[in-house]
Each structure stands twice: as structure tokens, then as C-alpha cells.
Coordinates of C-alpha atoms in Angstrom, one line a residue:
X22 CA 100.0 63.8 105.0
X23 CA 99.3 61.1 103.5
X24 CA 97.7 62.3 100.0
X25 CA 99.2 65.9 100.0
X26 CA 97.1 67.7 97.0
X27 CA 98.7 69.1 94.1
X28 CA 98.7 72.6 95.7
X29 CA 100.4 71.2 99.0
X30 CA 102.9 69.6 96.7
X31 CA 103.6 72.8 94.8
X32 CA 104.0 74.9 98.2
X33 CA 106.4 72.1 99.3
X34 CA 108.6 72.7 96.2
X35 CA 108.4 76.2 96.5
X36 CA 108.9 76.7 100.3
X37 CA 111.0 73.8 101.2
X38 CA 114.6 75.3 100.2
X39 CA 113.4 78.5 102.0
X40 CA 112.1 77.3 105.3
X41 CA 115.6 75.1 105.6
X42 CA 117.7 78.3 105.5
X43 CA 115.6 79.9 108.2
X44 CA 114.6 76.9 110.3
X45 CA 117.2 74.4 109.7
X46 CA 116.5 72.4 113.2
X47 CA 112.4 72.3 112.3
X48 CA 110.4 69.4 110.6
X49 CA 109.9 71.5 107.3
X50 CA 106.9 68.8 106.6
X51 CA 105.4 70.5 110.1
X52 CA 106.0 74.1 109.0
X53 CA 104.6 73.4 105.5
X54 CA 101.3 72.1 106.8
X55 CA 100.9 74.9 109.2
X56 CA 101.4 77.3 106.3
X57 CA 99.0 75.5 103.9
X58 CA 96.3 75.7 106.5
X59 CA 96.5 79.2 107.0
X60 CA 96.5 79.8 102.7
X61 CA 94.3 77.0 101.6
X62 CA 91.4 79.0 101.6
X63 CA 92.8 82.1 99.9
X64 CA 94.4 79.8 96.9
X65 CA 94.1 80.8 93.6
X66 CA 93.3 78.7 90.3
X67 CA 95.7 80.5 88.3
X68 CA 99.1 80.7 90.2
X69 CA 101.1 81.6 87.1
X70 CA 103.6 84.6 87.4
X71 CA 102.2 87.6 85.6
X72 CA 105.2 89.5 84.0
X73 CA 103.1 92.2 82.4
X74 CA 100.8 93.4 85.5
X75 CA 101.7 97.1 84.8
X76 CA 102.1 99.5 82.1
X77 CA 102.6 103.4 81.4
X78 CA 98.9 103.8 82.9
X79 CA 99.9 103.0 86.6
X80 CA 100.3 105.9 88.7
X81 CA 100.1 106.2 92.6
X82 CA 99.4 108.6 95.5
X83 CA 100.5 108.4 98.6
X84 CA 98.6 109.6 101.5
X85 CA 97.8 109.2 105.4
X86 CA 94.0 108.7 105.3
X87 CA 93.5 112.0 107.4
X88 CA 95.6 114.0 104.8
X89 CA 92.4 115.6 104.2
X90 CA 89.5 116.2 106.9
X91 CA 86.1 117.5 107.4
X92 CA 86.4 120.4 110.3
X93 CA 82.9 119.6 111.0
X94 CA 83.9 116.0 111.9
X95 CA 80.9 114.9 110.2
X96 CA 82.6 112.1 108.3
X97 CA 85.3 109.8 108.7
X98 CA 88.5 111.2 106.9
X99 CA 88.6 107.8 104.5
X100 CA 85.3 109.2 103.0
X101 CA 86.7 112.5 103.0
X102 CA 89.7 111.2 101.0
X103 CA 87.5 109.0 98.5
X104 CA 85.3 112.1 97.8
X105 CA 88.8 114.0 97.0
X106 CA 90.3 111.4 94.8
X107 CA 87.0 111.1 92.9
X108 CA 86.5 114.9 92.7
X109 CA 90.2 115.6 92.0
X110 CA 92.1 112.9 90.7
X111 CA 89.9 110.1 89.0
X112 CA 91.4 110.7 85.7
X113 CA 94.9 111.4 86.8
X114 CA 95.9 108.2 89.0
X115 CA 95.0 104.5 89.2
X116 CA 96.2 103.6 92.8
X117 CA 96.5 104.9 96.3
X118 CA 98.8 104.1 99.2
X119 CA 96.8 104.6 102.2
X120 CA 99.9 104.9 104.9
X121 CA 99.4 102.4 108.4
X122 CA 95.4 103.3 108.5
X123 CA 95.5 100.6 112.0
X124 CA 95.1 101.4 115.4
X125 CA 98.6 102.6 116.6
X126 CA 100.8 104.5 119.3
X127 CA 103.6 106.3 117.9
X128 CA 105.0 107.2 114.6
X129 CA 101.9 108.2 112.6
X130 CA 100.5 104.7 112.4
X131 CA 104.2 102.7 112.0
X132 CA 104.0 101.4 115.7
X133 CA 101.0 99.4 115.3
X134 CA 98.6 97.9 117.9
X135 CA 96.2 95.7 115.9
X136 CA 97.0 94.7 112.3
X137 CA 93.8 93.4 111.5
X138 CA 91.5 96.8 112.5
X139 CA 91.1 100.0 110.9
X140 CA 91.8 103.0 112.9
X141 CA 88.1 103.9 114.2
X142 CA 89.4 107.6 113.9
X143 CA 90.0 107.2 110.1
X144 CA 86.8 104.9 109.3
X145 CA 86.2 101.0 108.6
X146 CA 87.4 98.0 106.5
X147 CA 84.3 99.1 104.4
X148 CA 85.3 102.7 103.6
X149 CA 89.2 101.1 102.8
X150 CA 87.3 98.4 100.5
X151 CA 85.3 101.4 98.9
X152 CA 88.4 103.1 98.0
X153 CA 89.9 99.4 96.6
X154 CA 87.1 99.3 94.2
X155 CA 88.2 102.0 92.3
X156 CA 92.0 102.5 93.0
X157 CA 94.8 100.1 93.2
X158 CA 95.2 99.6 97.1
X159 CA 98.6 99.6 98.7
X160 CA 98.9 98.8 102.4
X161 CA 101.8 98.4 104.6
X162 CA 102.6 95.4 106.0
X163 CA 104.5 96.7 109.0
X164 CA 106.7 93.7 110.0
X165 CA 109.6 94.6 111.7
X166 CA 108.1 96.0 114.9
X167 CA 105.1 96.5 116.8
X168 CA 103.4 98.8 119.6
X169 CA 104.6 98.4 123.0
X170 CA 100.9 98.6 123.4
X171 CA 100.0 95.8 121.3
X172 CA 98.4 92.6 122.3
X173 CA 101.6 90.6 121.9
X174 CA 103.8 92.7 123.6
X175 CA 101.1 93.3 126.6
X176 CA 101.6 89.2 126.7
X177 CA 105.2 89.4 126.5
X178 CA 105.3 91.3 129.8
X179 CA 103.0 89.1 131.8
X180 CA 104.7 86.0 130.5
X181 CA 101.9 84.7 128.7
X182 CA 101.8 83.4 125.2
X183 CA 101.9 83.3 122.5
X184 CA 103.8 87.1 122.9
X185 CA 106.3 85.8 125.8
X186 CA 107.9 84.5 122.7
X187 CA 107.8 86.9 119.9
X188 CA 110.3 89.1 121.0
X189 CA 114.0 89.8 121.3
X190 CA 115.7 89.9 124.5
X191 CA 119.3 90.8 124.9
X192 CA 121.7 91.0 127.8
X193 CA 122.8 94.9 127.9
X194 CA 126.3 93.8 128.6
X195 CA 126.4 92.2 124.8
X196 CA 128.6 93.5 122.2
X197 CA 125.7 95.3 119.7
X198 CA 128.5 97.8 118.1
X199 CA 128.2 96.4 115.0
X200 CA 124.5 96.9 114.4
X201 CA 123.8 99.3 111.7
X202 CA 120.9 101.8 113.2
X203 CA 118.5 104.3 111.5
X204 CA 118.2 106.3 114.5
X205 CA 119.9 107.7 117.7
X206 CA 117.9 106.3 120.5
X207 CA 119.4 103.1 122.0
X208 CA 118.9 99.5 120.5
X209 CA 118.0 98.1 123.8
X210 CA 115.0 99.4 125.7
X211 CA 114.6 98.1 129.3
X212 CA 111.0 96.7 130.4
X213 CA 109.7 95.4 133.7
X214 CA 108.0 92.5 133.2
X215 CA 106.4 89.2 135.1
X216 CA 110.0 88.0 135.0
X217 CA 111.9 91.0 135.6
X218 CA 113.4 93.7 134.1
X219 CA 114.1 92.6 130.4
X220 CA 115.7 94.6 127.7
X221 CA 114.0 94.4 124.0
X222 CA 115.3 95.2 120.8
X223 CA 113.8 98.4 119.4
X224 CA 115.4 99.4 116.3
X225 CA 113.2 102.3 115.6
X226 CA 112.1 103.9 119.2
X227 CA 111.1 102.6 122.6
X228 CA 107.7 102.3 121.6
X229 CA 108.4 100.1 118.2
X230 CA 109.7 96.8 119.8
X231 CA 111.4 94.6 117.0
X232 CA 109.6 90.8 116.4
X233 CA 111.8 87.8 116.7
X234 CA 111.2 86.2 113.2
X235 CA 113.4 83.0 114.1
X236 CA 110.3 81.9 115.9
X237 CA 108.3 80.5 113.4
X238 CA 105.2 81.2 115.0
X239 CA 106.0 85.0 114.0
X240 CA 106.4 84.3 110.4
X241 CA 103.2 82.7 110.5
X242 CA 101.1 85.4 112.0
X243 CA 102.5 87.6 109.1
X244 CA 101.1 85.3 106.5
X245 CA 98.1 85.6 107.9
X246 CA 98.1 89.2 108.0
X247 CA 99.0 89.2 104.2
X248 CA 96.2 86.9 103.5
X249 CA 93.7 89.2 105.1
X250 CA 95.1 92.3 103.3
X251 CA 94.7 90.6 99.8
X252 CA 91.2 89.6 100.6
X253 CA 90.9 93.7 101.9
X254 CA 91.5 94.6 98.4
X255 CA 95.3 95.4 98.6
X256 CA 96.8 95.0 94.9
X257 CA 100.4 96.3 96.7
X258 CA 101.8 95.0 100.0
X259 CA 104.7 97.5 101.3
X260 CA 107.2 95.8 103.5
X261 CA 108.1 98.5 105.8
X262 CA 111.5 98.6 107.4
X263 CA 112.4 94.9 106.1
X264 CA 116.0 95.3 105.5
X265 CA 116.1 95.2 109.6
X266 CA 113.6 92.4 110.0
X267 CA 116.4 89.4 110.6
X268 CA 118.6 90.2 114.2
X269 CA 122.1 88.2 114.7
X270 CA 124.3 89.2 117.2
X271 CA 127.6 89.8 115.6
X272 CA 126.3 91.3 112.3
X273 CA 125.4 94.6 111.1
X274 CA 121.6 93.2 111.5
X275 CA 120.8 94.7 108.0
X276 CA 119.9 92.7 104.8
X277 CA 121.2 89.2 106.3
X278 CA 120.3 86.4 104.2
X279 CA 117.3 85.3 106.4
X280 CA 115.9 88.4 105.6
X281 CA 115.9 87.8 102.1
X282 CA 114.9 84.3 102.4
X283 CA 111.5 85.5 104.6
X284 CA 110.9 88.1 101.1
X285 CA 111.0 85.3 99.3
X286 CA 109.2 83.3 101.1
X287 CA 106.3 86.0 101.4
X288 CA 106.7 86.5 97.6
X289 CA 105.9 82.7 96.8
X290 CA 102.6 82.6 99.3
X291 CA 101.7 85.8 97.7
X292 CA 102.0 83.9 94.5
X293 CA 99.5 81.4 95.2
X294 CA 97.1 83.6 96.9
X295 CA 96.8 86.5 94.0
X296 CA 99.6 86.4 91.8
X297 CA 98.5 89.8 90.8
X298 CA 99.5 91.1 93.9
X299 CA 103.2 93.1 94.1
X300 CA 105.2 92.9 97.1
X301 CA 107.5 96.3 97.6
X302 CA 110.6 96.6 99.6
X303 CA 111.1 99.9 101.9
X304 CA 115.2 99.7 102.2
X305 CA 116.3 103.3 102.4
X306 CA 119.7 102.8 102.3
X307 CA 122.7 103.2 99.8
X308 CA 122.1 102.4 96.0
X309 CA 123.9 99.1 95.7
X310 CA 122.2 97.5 98.7
X311 CA 118.8 98.6 97.9
X312 CA 119.0 96.8 94.5
X313 CA 119.5 93.6 96.0
X314 CA 116.3 93.6 96.9
X315 CA 115.1 92.5 93.3
X316 CA 117.2 89.1 94.5
X317 CA 117.3 86.9 91.2
X318 CA 114.1 88.3 90.1
X319 CA 112.6 86.2 93.3
X320 CA 111.9 88.8 96.0
X321 CA 110.4 92.3 95.7
X322 CA 107.8 93.0 92.9
X323 CA 108.9 96.4 93.0
X324 CA 111.5 98.4 94.9
X325 CA 111.6 102.0 96.0
X326 CA 114.1 104.4 93.9
X327 CA 115.7 105.6 97.1
X328 CA 118.5 107.6 95.5
X329 CA 116.4 109.5 93.1
X330 CA 115.0 112.1 95.9
X331 CA 118.4 113.6 97.3
X332 CA 120.0 113.5 93.5
X333 CA 117.0 115.4 91.9
X334 CA 116.7 117.8 94.8
X335 CA 120.8 118.5 94.5
X336 CA 120.4 118.7 90.7
X337 CA 117.8 121.6 90.6
X338 CA 119.2 123.2 93.7
X339 CA 123.1 123.6 92.0
X340 CA 121.4 123.4 88.2
X341 CA 123.7 120.9 87.5
X342 CA 122.9 117.2 86.0
X343 CA 126.6 115.4 86.4
X344 CA 125.6 113.5 89.6
X345 CA 122.0 112.8 88.5
X346 CA 123.5 111.3 85.1
X347 CA 126.5 109.3 86.7
X348 CA 124.0 107.5 89.1
X349 CA 121.3 106.9 86.0
X350 CA 123.8 105.0 84.0
X351 CA 124.8 102.8 87.1
X352 CA 121.4 101.9 87.7
X353 CA 120.7 98.3 86.0
X354 CA 117.1 97.8 84.1
X355 CA 114.6 96.3 86.0
X356 CA 114.1 92.8 85.5
X357 CA 111.4 91.7 83.5
X358 CA 108.2 91.4 86.1
X359 CA 110.1 93.6 88.5
X360 CA 110.1 97.5 88.3
X361 CA 111.1 100.7 90.5
X362 CA 109.2 102.5 92.4
X363 CA 109.7 106.3 91.6
X364 CA 109.3 109.2 93.9
X365 CA 110.3 112.7 95.4
X366 CA 108.8 113.2 98.2
X367 CA 107.2 111.0 100.9
X368 CA 105.8 110.8 104.4
X369 CA 109.3 110.5 105.8
X370 CA 112.3 112.4 104.9
X371 CA 114.4 112.7 102.2
X372 CA 116.6 110.0 102.5
X373 CA 120.2 110.8 102.7
X374 CA 122.3 107.2 103.1
X375 CA 121.1 106.8 99.6
X376 CA 123.3 109.5 98.0
X377 CA 126.1 108.2 99.9
X378 CA 129.2 108.1 97.6
X379 CA 127.4 109.8 94.9
X380 CA 127.8 113.9 96.2
X381 CA 131.2 115.1 96.8
X382 CA 131.4 116.6 100.4
X383 CA 131.3 120.0 99.2
X384 CA 127.8 119.7 97.5
X385 CA 126.9 117.7 100.2
X386 CA 127.3 120.5 102.7
X387 CA 125.7 122.8 100.3
X388 CA 122.4 120.5 100.1
X389 CA 122.3 120.7 103.6
X390 CA 122.8 124.1 104.5
X391 CA 120.2 125.1 101.5
X392 CA 117.2 122.9 103.0
X393 CA 118.0 124.3 106.2
X394 CA 117.9 128.0 104.7
X395 CA 114.6 127.0 103.3
X396 CA 113.1 126.0 106.5
X397 CA 114.2 122.2 106.8
X398 CA 115.2 120.3 109.5
X399 CA 117.9 117.6 109.7
X400 CA 117.6 114.3 111.3
X401 CA 120.4 112.2 112.7
X402 CA 121.2 108.3 113.1
X403 CA 124.0 106.6 115.3
X404 CA 126.7 105.2 113.6
X405 CA 128.6 102.0 114.7
X406 CA 131.5 104.3 116.0
X407 CA 128.5 106.2 118.6
X408 CA 128.7 109.5 116.0
X409 CA 125.8 111.0 115.0
X410 CA 125.3 111.3 111.3
X411 CA 122.8 113.1 108.9
X412 CA 119.9 110.7 108.0
X413 CA 117.1 112.4 106.3
X414 CA 116.2 115.7 105.3
X415 CA 112.9 117.1 106.6
X416 CA 111.2 119.4 104.5
X417 CA 107.9 120.0 102.2
X418 CA 109.5 119.2 98.7
X419 CA 107.8 122.4 97.5
X420 CA 109.8 124.6 100.2
X421 CA 112.8 122.8 99.4
X422 CA 112.8 123.9 95.9
X423 CA 111.8 127.5 96.4
X424 CA 115.2 128.7 95.1
X425 CA 118.5 127.3 94.4
X426 CA 122.1 127.3 96.5
X427 CA 121.8 131.2 95.4
X428 CA 118.8 131.6 97.4
X429 CA 115.3 132.0 97.0
X430 CA 113.8 133.2 93.9
X431 CA 110.8 133.5 91.5
X432 CA 111.0 129.8 89.8
X433 CA 109.5 127.8 92.8
X434 CA 106.6 126.8 90.7
X435 CA 108.4 126.2 87.7
X436 CA 111.3 124.4 89.5
X437 CA 108.6 122.3 91.4
X438 CA 106.8 121.1 88.4
X439 CA 110.3 120.4 86.3
X440 CA 111.3 118.0 89.5
X441 CA 107.9 115.8 89.4
X442 CA 108.3 116.0 85.3
X443 CA 111.6 114.7 85.8
X444 CA 110.4 111.8 88.2
X445 CA 107.3 110.9 86.0
X446 CA 109.6 110.5 83.0
X447 CA 112.0 107.9 84.8
X448 CA 111.9 104.1 84.1
X449 CA 109.6 102.6 86.8
X450 CA 106.0 103.3 88.2
X451 CA 105.5 107.2 89.3
X452 CA 104.2 107.7 92.9
X453 CA 103.2 111.3 93.8
X454 CA 103.0 112.6 97.9
X455 CA 99.9 113.9 98.0
X456 CA 101.5 117.5 99.7
X457 CA 103.3 117.3 96.5
X458 CA 100.3 117.3 94.3
X459 CA 99.0 119.7 96.5
X460 CA 102.1 121.8 96.7
X461 CA 102.1 122.1 100.6
X462 CA 104.0 124.4 102.4
X463 CA 106.5 123.4 105.6
X464 CA 104.1 122.4 108.5
X465 CA 106.6 124.3 111.0
X466 CA 103.6 123.9 113.7
X467 CA 103.4 120.5 113.4
X468 CA 106.9 120.4 114.2
X469 CA 106.9 122.5 117.6
X470 CA 103.6 120.5 118.7
X471 CA 104.8 117.1 117.9
X472 CA 109.0 117.6 118.7
X473 CA 109.2 115.5 115.3
X474 CA 111.1 116.8 112.1
X475 CA 108.8 114.6 110.3
X476 CA 105.6 116.5 111.0
X477 CA 107.0 119.3 108.8
X478 CA 106.0 117.2 105.6
X479 CA 102.5 116.0 107.1
X480 CA 99.8 118.4 107.4
X481 CA 96.4 117.7 107.4
X482 CA 94.2 119.7 105.1
X483 CA 90.8 121.1 106.1
X484 CA 88.6 120.0 103.2
X485 CA 87.0 123.3 103.1
X486 CA 90.2 125.1 103.4
X487 CA 91.6 123.0 100.7
X488 CA 88.7 123.3 98.3
X489 CA 88.8 127.1 98.5
X490 CA 92.7 127.2 97.5
X491 CA 92.0 125.1 94.5
X492 CA 89.1 127.0 93.2
X493 CA 91.4 129.7 93.3
X494 CA 93.1 129.3 89.8
X495 CA 96.1 131.8 90.5
X496 CA 96.9 129.7 94.0
X497 CA 100.2 127.6 94.0
X498 CA 98.2 124.6 95.3
X499 CA 95.8 125.1 92.2
X500 CA 98.7 125.9 89.5
X501 CA 100.5 122.5 90.8
X502 CA 97.7 120.4 90.9
X503 CA 96.2 121.4 87.6
X504 CA 99.7 121.4 85.7
X505 CA 100.8 118.0 87.2
X506 CA 97.5 116.4 86.3
X507 CA 97.6 117.3 82.8
X508 CA 101.4 116.5 82.3
X509 CA 100.4 112.7 84.1
X510 CA 97.4 112.3 81.9
X511 CA 99.7 112.9 78.7
X512 CA 102.4 110.2 80.2
X513 CA 99.8 108.0 80.7
X514 CA 99.2 107.6 77.1
X515 CA 102.9 107.2 76.0
X516 CA 104.1 103.6 75.4
X517 CA 107.4 104.9 75.9
X518 CA 106.9 105.5 79.4
X519 CA 106.0 101.8 80.4
X520 CA 107.9 101.2 83.8
X521 CA 110.3 98.7 81.8
X522 CA 110.7 100.0 78.4
X523 CA 114.2 101.1 77.1
X524 CA 115.8 103.9 79.2
X525 CA 119.3 105.4 78.0
X526 CA 121.3 108.6 79.2
X527 CA 122.2 111.2 76.9
X528 CA 125.2 113.6 77.5
X529 CA 125.0 116.9 76.1
X530 CA 127.7 119.2 76.6
X531 CA 125.8 121.8 78.9
X532 CA 125.4 120.3 82.4
X533 CA 122.4 122.4 82.9
X534 CA 120.4 119.9 80.9
X535 CA 119.3 116.7 81.6
X536 CA 118.5 114.7 78.6
X537 CA 117.4 110.8 78.4
X538 CA 115.5 108.9 76.1
X539 CA 112.8 106.4 76.5
X540 CA 111.9 103.7 73.6
X541 CA 108.6 101.7 74.1
X542 CA 108.6 97.7 74.3
X543 CA 107.5 97.7 70.7
X544 CA 109.9 99.9 69.6
X545 CA 107.7 101.9 67.8
X546 CA 107.8 104.9 70.1
X547 CA 110.5 107.0 71.3
X548 CA 110.6 109.8 73.7
X549 CA 113.7 112.5 74.3
X550 CA 112.9 113.6 77.6
X551 CA 114.9 117.0 77.9
X552 CA 114.8 119.3 81.3
X553 CA 116.4 122.5 82.1
X554 CA 117.9 122.2 85.3
X555 CA 118.9 126.0 85.4
X556 CA 117.3 129.6 86.1
X557 CA 118.6 130.6 82.6
X558 CA 117.2 129.9 79.2
X559 CA 119.4 127.1 77.7
X560 CA 120.1 125.5 74.1
X561 CA 119.8 121.9 72.9
X562 CA 120.8 120.9 69.1
X563 CA 118.3 118.5 67.7
X564 CA 121.3 116.9 66.0
X565 CA 122.2 116.1 69.5
X566 CA 119.1 113.9 69.7
X567 CA 119.4 112.1 66.5
X568 CA 115.9 112.2 65.5
X569 CA 115.2 110.3 62.5
X570 CA 114.2 112.5 59.7
X571 CA 111.4 110.4 58.2
X572 CA 109.3 110.8 61.5
X573 CA 107.4 113.5 62.5
X574 CA 108.3 114.7 66.0
X575 CA 106.5 116.8 68.2
X576 CA 106.9 118.0 72.3
X577 CA 104.0 116.5 73.8
X578 CA 104.2 119.1 76.7
X579 CA 104.1 122.2 74.7
X580 CA 102.3 121.0 71.6
X581 CA 104.9 122.2 69.1
X582 CA 105.9 120.6 66.1
X583 CA 109.4 120.3 64.9
X584 CA 109.9 120.9 61.5
X585 CA 113.6 120.9 61.2
X586 CA 115.2 118.4 62.8
X587 CA 118.3 120.6 62.3
X588 CA 117.1 123.5 64.6
X589 CA 118.0 123.9 68.0
X590 CA 115.6 123.8 71.2
X591 CA 115.2 126.7 73.4
X592 CA 113.9 125.7 77.0
X593 CA 112.7 128.0 79.6
X594 CA 114.0 128.3 83.3
X595 CA 113.1 125.0 84.2
X596 CA 110.9 124.3 80.8
X597 CA 110.7 120.6 80.2
X598 CA 110.2 118.6 77.0
X599 CA 108.6 115.1 75.7
X600 CA 109.9 115.1 72.0
X601 CA 108.2 111.9 70.4
X602 CA 107.6 110.4 67.0
X603 CA 104.5 109.0 68.0
X604 CA 101.6 111.9 68.0
X605 CA 100.0 111.8 71.3
X606 CA 95.7 111.2 70.6

């Protein structure tokens, strides 16, 4: 390039070191030119990083495009979803993660056939953009693998370009024993091709074929897709299963340095396209490994708080806060410009790997047994030695909390509300699974129909039936949605719940209590987040909180004003309190 533009020079400065770690034998100038050609039409005038692009006001909901449908089939599910959001959550949430809404062949959307199209059974890009106009849209970039029915894989089987070079073929006699697996299916899958039988890498299923990012052209394809999603309104881009991205035989093939380089490169590209968009990495792994995806504040803007769901569930089933506190004290504050994404349930199960080393064996087994007693399933993965190990719990979170290790009791709704209140109190951005907001029960018929354990938490509501339930103020669905919506609206007004506000674990002697302190970034508001994890009333001496005598104090949840800071707080079973010095308006 004879007279490179300032934008190209910026791109060169940012990407050259990363490209050299990924493609050391290639000519970086040629690679940079190809990337620049893709992103030049999308370049922003101001690519300066915004370290303050979220606040306590950000609340997400996670849903499939057809989690609610019109039983008469008179409208597309994305239209039904938009109407539901407007009618019930307009003043509650600010963003929506619509799980993969592309044409697919399996895994409820995560075996993508066409990345640039909307599944016609759901709607069109027009419906996606309509939702994105009113809600911050999160979209999935499923970049580890594609459907075996995708055009790229069809080209692979026919020996045609470009797809013939997009996949990883391995001699089946190769030793892959070190490869870390999230499933118990074979890592290599045979396919008949024009060039004979070939064994391709498939981390997740025989229908989800892994892509070969050591081929620069594959990276280019996903830069194109990333830029397109931003133009369609995405404000968050979720990198699905990104930890498995790079393959190198003789290694575990997870969290490799090249994978981190690809994430950094995508972040730099995104920064030049739209610095307001956030990258989020989905890495359902032990906590220390998960934290590595912040990098040096140069990889993911957001990471899922994967250890929270199993630890919080266990704490409420056991009625004890000790393991939850131990984990919480080990969590570093997210770097400025980064944040945790807090969640307790999602379209997947409750991952068990993030709890490794955090629960003793007795409690771990008790957790498994209790979930099974409440109608849940356990999914397994294959370990490098060939043995099977529990990978995730499959259950509706609402039904997982229908009792404790002692059995079913009358506190299901209170316990569930406590669980969600803790989640939205923690440092980070809260993300509520739609079925949590709706207190959806186990979908056992879905498991029977599909043979997939995860279907138990992927119920599709008839819009008519859902409205009927929500109009009945005594139904658990209406009660949970109303109370969670009230709490979320209170939370959104509190500076101390900013995703990067100070968080400090407190240590009352009573293990049934879980207590922590949040302080606003301006240091003008404190909130003591207090939770009774047990089925019995519990007392907390207010002197344990060190309330400042000169400030007025009130519980935001109950509205009770504290007149004597030397008194004690009595919490009913599973009651939560947000004790603050800044009176909510």
C-alpha cells in the first residue's frame, strides 16, 4: 500500500503483533489489507475506548426467539417476543440476548447453517432490528463450529473451495487423549467425501463440525460476520464455546494462546467498527480458567460468572453461605472497562466444572442427588482418561429450588426470589433467563420428545396460556414476575449496584446469612446486601454492619426505616434486605 490511510496505520499498529502470533509464516501486510478491505465500510470516526459503557441500569434477559409463540400461528415468534417484552418488561430490562436465531440443524440453534440469515420460522432481520431499536441486542457468534449441513461443509465434502480448506481432518490413529472434552461423543467423526472417508474434528456433536482457524480465510469469514451483526444492531456479541477455538495435537486444545490472540484481534476490530459494542466470552470452565478471558484488559469486555449458578444453588439447598463466601472473596474486581455477567440459569444446564475445587465431595454428591430428586437430569463429559464425569445439571431453576437437601417444602417462591436477589446484587451485569422470570417448571415432555436433557429448561410458552397465568395474581408465574420486576426496578436506581462498584464480603458468625457490602463509585452510597439462606428466621446485629450513625438507613426492599443502628435485623426464611444510606426516590 503506497499511501496508507491513518485508519490502515492504526489497524497495522493494533493487529500486526496478534497476526504474527497466529500466522507467523504469512505476510502480515497482505493479511492486514484483507482485513481492512472488510471493515473499511464500517469504520467509526471515533474508535476511542469507552470504559464507562454500562451502569446499574443495564439488565438483560436471555431467551430463544420462540420461547413464546402464538398458538394460532398468525405471527412470527419474534413479533410475539417483542410484544411480550413491551407489555411486561419494558420498564424492567434494557437488553435481550436472543439465542441463535439463524437457520440451524441441531442443538436448538448452535449448529448454524447460515450465519447471515434469520431462521424464517422465527421472522426476518426486520424483526430483529425492531427489537434492537428498543433493547440492547446480544447476538451469538458461534465461531467454533458449523452445521454439517452448512454450505461450507458441503463444499468440504465435494472438495470445492473455499469450504474444502475450512475444516480439521485428522488420522484416526492419532493420539488425542490430551484433548479436553465437554461431551462424551467421539472427537473425530467420519464423513464420506469426494476424496474418500475423512475424519473431521467435532468437539460437541457429529453435526457440529469444528472450523480450522489456522486458515486465515476462516478468520476473515468471521470478521465479515461480526461486522454484519453490528450493522444489524448488535450491542453485545457472545463468542460461543470460544475456549475450544484453536486446535493443536498434543495439547488439551482448550484456552490455547492462539485462542486468546483471536479474541484480542476481534476486540480490536470491533473497537474500530463500534467501540460501544461489547464482546462476551462463553467459557464454562473452572473459575481461574474463566477469569483468564479478561486478558490484560484487552480480551473480553464481559465474562460469564460461571461459578455463581452451582454455588448459589448449593448454598440455598444446604442453607449455608460458607462456600459462596470463600468463592466470592477469591473473585478479583473486574478491570475497569470490563465486567462480570451474572446469571443463575440459561438455555444450557447448570455447569459443574466451574464448581470444581469449591465444594467438598459430600456436598457435591448431595447437590447431584437433590437435583435428581427434584426431577433434574445429569449430563456427562468424557475425561482424557476415558472416564465419564458429571458436566452439568439439567433442571428448571425454579424447580431446583422447590426444597432443600431435606426435601420439598413450602418456601419455593421465597427461596427462588432470594436466589435472584442475590444474583442481581453482585458486582456485574445481571442476566435473567426468561424462564426464571416466568417461574417455568421442568419440561419433562421435552426431554422425552427430543432425548436431550437440556430440553427440560427450554419450554415454549403458548402466548395465550402465558397471559392467562400472568393475569392470575396467585399463580407462581405472576407472583415471581411481579416481585422480580419490582426488585429490578429498585436495583436500577442504585449507584452502589453499578457493575464495577466496590464489593466486600462480610462475615457474620451465622452461616445461614450471606452478607456483602456494595459502595458506589462516587463513594456516596453504601448498600448492605443481606440474605437469609435458610428455612428459619435469622437475626443479624446491625452493629456487625458498621452503619454510620450520622446517616439515615432504610431497607430498600421492605421500605422499613432503621431508627436504631444498635438494634438487630430479623429476617424471615429466605428474606433479603438492601440496607442503604441513600434514600431511593
